[in-house]
């Protein structure tokens, strides 16, 4: 249950303050007065005991489906942002594949207004690249930016037409706007329900060719080279795709990439259980691609971790593996799954060859804070004196068990139900506002 309260003055006492942007990692108190971080506490400040907790700048998720307008049976801006806050996020970027799509300034403003009414976290709407996401005619980028669009994407589909995408790059370059591509040529991926490979052949299921992802990235990097527009690969998922981005970055092109938590954790072998909650887009890949995703984060090719939070109703997901819509919810499991995947135990393939890559909490949190800020070309949130409080509090030690029925999201479609994870947000602070998540296993006095 998310409890929200407002306080004029607060002391967050004794937490491990991790601020990736400032290179800070120490046990310290954080003082907040009138929503701003200050040097000394006010005498009447409310004390929040953060002993044993991590205090860090608010987490960001650049890839979320809030489903409104038009699909409030799956999720609403209210329920989706409550789920985000419960997962420790203070900012989410929401995708425009709603009904109607976010392709007009009014639609963008509508989302921002609903989010501000719900007041659980900040929402940065991503506007459509093309009208009705039809892939033919560009939207009015300048007007959409003016209304508050954070970036442009036709997510759910890729922009396939070379000429249209070239025009999008030219316009993005002129306006210093960010293009986020869902990389998929439908002609190549058509009919596939899971990754095309050994497992799909064994299960006798139609495979989805990874070339559909890689070919579009290849074309787009070429367009980026010729136009200079900023380009971000959504939910990157194959070793070859990551190599393409690695080379583009080596060239100095303005290319960035994100990876989903599930692509760091699950392989296509998981689909053998025929659970519709293992069906997603891009699909779960073989272990070699999962390892490549982890390495891509470690060497800086991939900038940030996202959820691709995609709620569907239980009824929709009960249609069986072949017919059910692709996608899973992720906001309330992201931190724990990312910690499980990346805070590598000695048995992890990341330790192959006796070389131990040390991923600690500061590094892990950078993929949710400074990484996404870099993609958006924004100054990352920080815990510096004089800045507005925008914080996440995390319990890094207590194991907890995922129970999808306790989600704040309307969607319960997760393959992680019943998993035991370690690492969970226990609250966020936004200005004067404190959102407290109080799982049953924690005493209510902790926050
Ligand atoms: Zn997508």
XYZ file of C-alpha atoms and ligand atoms in Angstrom:
448
model
C 0.000 0.000 0.000
C 1.388 3.385 -1.002
C 1.024 5.977 1.743
C 1.521 9.591 0.805
C 2.173 12.423 3.250
C 3.559 15.944 3.039
C 6.096 17.450 5.418
C 7.560 20.971 5.621
C 10.831 19.765 7.099
C 12.471 16.343 7.169
C 15.657 14.624 8.214
C 16.483 11.366 6.455
C 18.798 9.942 9.054
C 21.723 7.564 8.759
C 21.203 6.204 5.243
C 23.888 5.232 2.745
C 23.788 8.238 0.439
C 24.727 7.202 -3.110
C 24.833 9.972 -5.697
C 26.330 8.578 -8.901
C 26.577 12.007 -10.567
C 28.606 13.427 -7.688
C 30.611 10.234 -7.102
C 29.290 10.197 -3.539
C 28.850 7.062 -1.409
C 28.772 7.610 2.365
C 26.619 7.281 5.439
C 25.032 10.683 5.951
C 21.909 12.565 6.967
C 19.886 14.413 4.327
C 17.970 17.526 5.409
C 14.950 18.790 3.513
C 13.104 22.032 4.190
C 10.182 23.172 2.036
C 10.986 20.477 -0.489
C 14.593 21.583 -0.987
C 17.789 19.867 0.218
C 19.456 22.117 2.795
C 22.672 22.147 4.822
C 21.150 21.978 8.300
C 17.967 20.512 9.742
C 15.051 22.600 10.942
C 14.378 22.042 14.604
C 10.845 20.705 14.113
C 11.827 18.387 11.251
C 10.244 14.981 10.980
C 12.923 12.301 11.335
C 12.848 9.367 8.950
C 15.157 6.582 10.079
C 17.063 5.364 7.019
C 19.514 3.126 8.857
C 20.404 0.221 6.593
C 18.755 1.885 3.609
C 20.230 3.443 0.469
C 19.256 7.056 -0.234
C 19.806 7.982 -3.891
C 18.492 10.381 -6.540
C 15.060 9.356 -7.843
C 15.077 6.437 -10.272
C 14.010 6.948 -13.893
C 12.427 4.514 -16.339
C 12.491 5.644 -19.970
C 10.120 2.974 -21.288
C 6.681 2.555 -19.744
C 3.191 1.985 -21.143
C 0.585 3.803 -19.057
C -2.177 2.807 -21.539
C -4.212 6.015 -21.219
C -5.970 7.390 -23.138
C -8.083 4.540 -24.424
C -7.021 1.379 -22.627
C -7.853 2.063 -19.019
C -8.923 -1.565 -18.578
C -5.192 -2.428 -18.768
C -3.758 0.494 -16.790
C -4.464 4.118 -15.969
C -2.088 7.008 -15.455
C -3.145 6.857 -11.794
C -2.438 3.128 -11.332
C 0.667 3.107 -13.542
C 2.326 6.009 -11.753
C 1.416 4.505 -8.357
C 3.198 1.338 -9.525
C 6.153 3.476 -10.597
C 6.380 5.147 -7.193
C 6.099 1.756 -5.496
C 9.015 0.576 -7.624
C 11.108 3.578 -6.558
C 10.725 5.636 -9.730
C 10.249 9.389 -9.569
C 10.145 9.839 -13.352
C 8.815 7.598 -16.109
C 8.696 8.228 -19.846
C 5.439 6.887 -21.270
C 5.070 5.561 -24.796
C 2.573 6.978 -27.313
C 0.876 3.756 -28.478
C -2.364 4.685 -26.742
C -5.809 5.081 -28.313
C -5.679 7.629 -29.806
C -1.879 7.809 -29.990
C 0.009 10.730 -28.471
C 0.501 12.542 -31.765
C -0.907 16.002 -30.953
C 0.106 18.700 -28.448
C -3.322 18.356 -26.774
C -2.760 14.641 -26.181
C 0.675 15.302 -24.685
C -0.708 18.026 -22.412
C -3.577 15.726 -21.365
C -1.131 13.060 -20.151
C 0.941 15.614 -18.228
C -2.206 16.989 -16.567
C -3.490 13.528 -15.555
C -0.055 12.669 -14.163
C 0.065 15.852 -12.172
C -3.411 15.134 -10.741
C -2.330 11.616 -9.739
C 0.858 13.141 -8.280
C 2.754 9.885 -7.663
C 5.731 10.599 -9.920
C 6.738 12.762 -12.844
C 5.679 11.612 -16.312
C 7.605 12.551 -19.445
C 5.407 11.724 -22.444
C 7.041 10.375 -25.581
C 5.147 11.649 -28.634
C 4.616 9.723 -31.862
C 7.092 10.168 -34.732
C 4.313 9.764 -37.316
C 0.629 10.673 -37.318
C -1.486 7.896 -35.756
C 1.799 5.958 -35.649
C 0.998 5.103 -39.241
C 4.585 5.348 -40.446
C 3.756 7.766 -43.289
C 3.518 11.400 -42.235
C 5.612 13.091 -39.546
C 3.937 14.727 -36.561
C 4.611 18.365 -35.693
C 7.809 17.876 -33.650
C 8.188 21.549 -32.691
C 4.610 21.850 -31.393
C 4.881 18.539 -29.522
C 8.146 19.608 -27.871
C 6.435 22.846 -26.913
C 3.632 20.864 -25.256
C 6.158 18.910 -23.181
C 7.098 15.845 -25.240
C 10.365 14.378 -23.964
C 11.220 12.416 -27.128
C 9.648 10.795 -30.207
C 8.835 7.168 -30.942
C 6.259 5.033 -32.746
C 6.901 2.337 -30.120
C 4.960 -0.836 -30.695
C 6.125 -0.555 -34.279
C 9.259 0.714 -35.952
C 9.288 3.396 -38.637
C 10.007 1.174 -41.644
C 9.919 3.645 -44.543
C 13.455 4.878 -45.251
C 12.335 8.280 -46.544
C 10.051 8.949 -43.570
C 12.749 7.951 -41.090
C 15.275 10.100 -42.881
C 12.936 13.111 -42.593
C 12.420 12.295 -38.909
C 16.200 12.311 -38.370
C 16.545 15.640 -40.201
C 13.809 17.241 -38.127
C 15.178 15.756 -34.905
C 18.600 17.112 -35.783
C 17.220 20.617 -36.413
C 15.355 20.632 -33.084
C 17.882 18.642 -31.032
C 15.081 16.145 -30.367
C 15.568 12.490 -29.414
C 14.254 9.642 -31.586
C 13.515 6.360 -29.807
C 13.138 3.470 -32.200
C 11.295 0.206 -31.621
C 13.540 -1.692 -34.024
C 11.563 -4.219 -35.994
C 10.886 -4.847 -39.665
C 7.511 -6.583 -39.655
C 8.249 -8.328 -42.957
C 11.166 -10.117 -41.250
C 9.532 -10.772 -37.864
C 6.068 -11.655 -39.191
C 4.287 -14.552 -37.527
C 6.931 -15.124 -34.871
C 5.797 -15.686 -31.291
C 9.235 -16.220 -29.743
C 12.933 -15.936 -30.628
C 13.841 -17.900 -33.782
C 16.404 -20.496 -32.792
C 17.053 -23.872 -31.279
C 14.334 -23.562 -28.649
C 11.599 -22.360 -31.043
C 12.423 -25.252 -33.370
C 12.334 -27.750 -30.497
C 8.984 -26.399 -29.289
C 7.616 -26.251 -32.829
C 6.717 -22.562 -32.445
C 7.023 -19.887 -35.133
C 10.265 -18.014 -34.551
C 10.834 -14.270 -34.720
C 14.019 -13.542 -36.675
C 16.459 -11.333 -34.718
C 17.494 -9.776 -38.045
C 14.281 -7.732 -37.838
C 15.830 -5.828 -34.910
C 19.399 -5.675 -36.178
C 18.580 -4.562 -39.737
C 16.638 -1.529 -38.530
C 19.392 -0.480 -36.134
C 21.876 -0.770 -38.988
C 19.776 1.479 -41.250
C 19.125 3.987 -38.486
C 22.777 4.304 -37.513
C 23.488 5.091 -41.145
C 20.788 7.807 -41.096
C 22.179 9.114 -37.818
C 25.638 9.372 -39.382
C 24.244 11.359 -42.298
C 21.924 13.695 -40.374
C 23.340 14.006 -36.863
C 19.955 13.409 -35.181
C 19.988 11.906 -31.676
C 19.003 8.242 -31.754
C 18.085 5.825 -28.947
C 17.540 2.098 -29.431
C 14.548 0.887 -27.419
C 14.747 -2.502 -25.654
C 17.955 -3.707 -27.334
C 18.168 -7.484 -27.082
C 20.751 -9.204 -29.314
C 24.547 -9.429 -29.235
C 24.784 -8.210 -32.821
C 22.503 -5.223 -32.155
C 24.680 -4.277 -29.199
C 27.796 -4.540 -31.375
C 26.233 -2.131 -33.869
C 25.627 0.407 -31.102
C 29.125 -0.157 -29.712
C 30.659 0.698 -33.089
C 28.386 3.728 -33.541
C 29.486 5.049 -30.148
C 33.135 4.434 -31.057
C 32.512 6.604 -34.118
C 31.203 9.327 -31.847
C 27.634 9.237 -33.163
C 24.823 10.471 -30.860
C 23.491 6.925 -30.345
C 22.278 5.482 -27.027
C 20.523 2.278 -25.981
C 18.399 0.776 -23.222
C 17.893 -2.810 -22.087
C 14.856 -4.283 -20.318
C 15.226 -5.966 -16.938
C 13.768 -9.212 -18.308
C 16.364 -9.373 -21.103
C 19.053 -9.345 -18.408
C 17.481 -12.238 -16.522
C 15.465 -14.667 -18.655
C 16.299 -16.736 -21.748
C 14.093 -18.205 -24.466
C 14.259 -21.518 -22.578
C 11.758 -19.902 -20.191
C 9.144 -19.988 -22.991
C 9.135 -23.795 -22.801
C 6.627 -23.535 -19.953
C 4.170 -21.928 -22.444
C 3.344 -19.221 -19.882
C 1.974 -16.195 -21.808
C 3.930 -14.076 -19.301
C 7.134 -15.165 -21.025
C 5.913 -13.762 -24.331
C 7.299 -10.333 -25.060
C 8.486 -8.072 -27.797
C 11.413 -8.235 -28.502
C 11.243 -11.858 -27.389
C 13.372 -13.515 -24.724
C 16.706 -14.468 -26.304
C 19.313 -17.233 -25.817
C 21.844 -17.077 -22.975
C 24.526 -15.663 -25.305
C 22.350 -12.584 -25.932
C 21.524 -12.226 -22.230
C 25.260 -12.247 -21.491
C 25.799 -9.670 -24.269
C 23.153 -7.400 -22.689
C 24.927 -7.593 -19.333
C 28.303 -6.918 -20.948
C 26.796 -4.029 -22.921
C 25.872 -2.358 -19.643
C 29.269 -3.050 -18.110
C 31.244 -1.547 -20.995
C 28.936 1.464 -21.385
C 27.414 0.488 -24.736
C 24.000 0.309 -23.097
C 23.159 3.465 -21.154
C 20.259 2.470 -18.984
C 17.898 -0.218 -17.721
C 14.170 0.110 -18.461
C 11.096 -2.011 -17.791
C 8.979 -1.766 -20.972
C 6.166 -2.018 -18.388
C 3.317 -3.385 -20.535
C 0.188 -4.190 -18.551
C -2.483 -6.465 -20.013
C -5.606 -7.873 -18.365
C -5.699 -11.407 -16.993
C -8.327 -12.220 -19.593
C -6.098 -11.049 -22.462
C -3.143 -13.016 -21.153
C -5.293 -16.144 -20.642
C -5.632 -16.546 -24.413
C -2.603 -18.872 -24.349
C 0.979 -18.419 -25.523
C 0.170 -18.187 -29.232
C -2.670 -15.684 -29.026
C -1.946 -13.625 -25.905
C -0.587 -10.098 -26.405
C 3.166 -9.688 -25.807
C 4.511 -7.809 -22.818
C 4.873 -7.917 -19.057
C 4.612 -5.460 -16.191
C 7.916 -4.445 -14.666
C 7.814 -1.316 -12.537
C 7.424 -3.096 -9.201
C 10.048 -5.784 -9.857
C 12.645 -3.797 -11.852
C 15.060 -2.976 -9.067
C 15.076 -6.471 -7.573
C 15.427 -8.198 -10.941
C 18.199 -5.821 -12.050
C 19.999 -6.426 -8.747
C 19.662 -10.192 -9.197
C 20.978 -9.998 -12.757
C 23.800 -7.519 -12.250
C 25.044 -7.710 -8.659
C 26.746 -10.812 -9.910
C 27.208 -13.848 -7.673
C 30.463 -15.745 -8.245
C 28.673 -18.355 -10.402
C 27.651 -15.700 -12.932
C 28.992 -15.890 -16.505
C 30.175 -12.315 -15.917
C 32.995 -13.834 -13.875
C 34.214 -16.088 -16.664
C 37.949 -16.407 -17.107
C 38.661 -15.586 -13.484
C 38.016 -11.905 -14.148
C 35.596 -10.604 -11.571
C 33.592 -7.616 -12.744
C 32.491 -5.855 -9.613
C 29.047 -4.373 -9.917
C 28.042 -2.627 -6.735
C 24.980 -0.590 -5.824
C 26.429 2.744 -7.044
C 27.046 1.215 -10.486
C 23.659 -0.492 -10.577
C 21.879 2.721 -9.607
C 23.725 4.700 -12.280
C 21.750 2.723 -14.886
C 18.546 4.087 -13.349
C 19.758 7.659 -12.691
C 22.706 9.189 -14.565
C 22.305 6.783 -17.523
C 18.732 7.706 -18.446
C 19.447 11.397 -17.732
C 22.289 11.239 -20.273
C 19.917 9.721 -22.863
C 17.438 12.570 -22.333
C 20.313 15.114 -22.235
C 19.059 16.289 -18.866
C 21.044 17.127 -15.800
C 20.755 14.079 -13.538
C 18.932 14.428 -10.250
C 21.363 14.911 -7.400
C 21.443 15.233 -3.631
C 23.209 18.583 -3.671
C 22.266 21.386 -1.351
C 19.843 23.780 -3.000
C 18.221 21.207 -5.289
C 14.630 20.051 -5.053
C 14.334 16.778 -3.173
C 13.941 13.942 -5.679
C 14.985 10.800 -3.867
C 14.502 7.066 -3.695
C 15.000 5.005 -0.548
C 16.003 1.398 -1.071
C 16.330 -1.587 1.214
C 19.273 -3.450 -0.378
C 19.366 -6.330 2.102
C 15.950 -7.822 2.912
C 14.774 -10.608 0.627
C 11.152 -10.316 -0.477
C 8.821 -12.476 -2.507
C 7.041 -11.115 -5.570
C 3.275 -11.317 -5.211
C 1.623 -9.858 -8.311
C -1.686 -9.517 -6.468
C -0.072 -6.849 -4.306
C 0.974 -4.760 -7.312
C -0.288 -1.212 -7.595
C -0.404 -1.736 -11.350
C -3.655 -3.018 -12.811
C -1.545 -5.549 -14.684
C -0.432 -8.719 -12.910
C 1.252 -10.200 -15.969
C 4.733 -11.028 -14.729
C 6.952 -14.094 -15.106
C 8.561 -13.205 -11.764
C 5.569 -14.038 -9.563
C 6.753 -16.043 -6.568
C 10.431 -15.167 -7.141
C 12.479 -14.164 -4.125
C 14.405 -10.971 -4.829
C 16.757 -8.824 -2.770
C 16.647 -5.076 -3.270
C 13.459 -3.088 -3.146
C 12.399 0.523 -2.948
C 10.720 1.420 0.327
C 9.837 4.992 -0.540
C 10.340 8.079 -2.657
C 10.613 11.736 -1.680
C 9.481 14.431 -4.117
C 9.772 17.916 -2.709
C 7.593 17.908 0.419
C 5.920 14.659 -0.564
C 6.864 11.285 0.897
C 5.519 8.134 -0.787
C 6.004 5.239 1.550
C 5.777 1.656 0.486
C 5.349 -0.549 3.501
C 5.674 -4.200 2.626
C 4.329 -6.597 5.241
C 7.816 -7.806 6.028
C 9.060 -4.408 7.205
C 8.153 -2.658 10.421
C 6.225 0.531 9.753
C 8.638 2.510 11.904
C 11.422 2.217 9.354
C 10.214 5.188 7.361
Zn 8.657 -1.500 -28.237
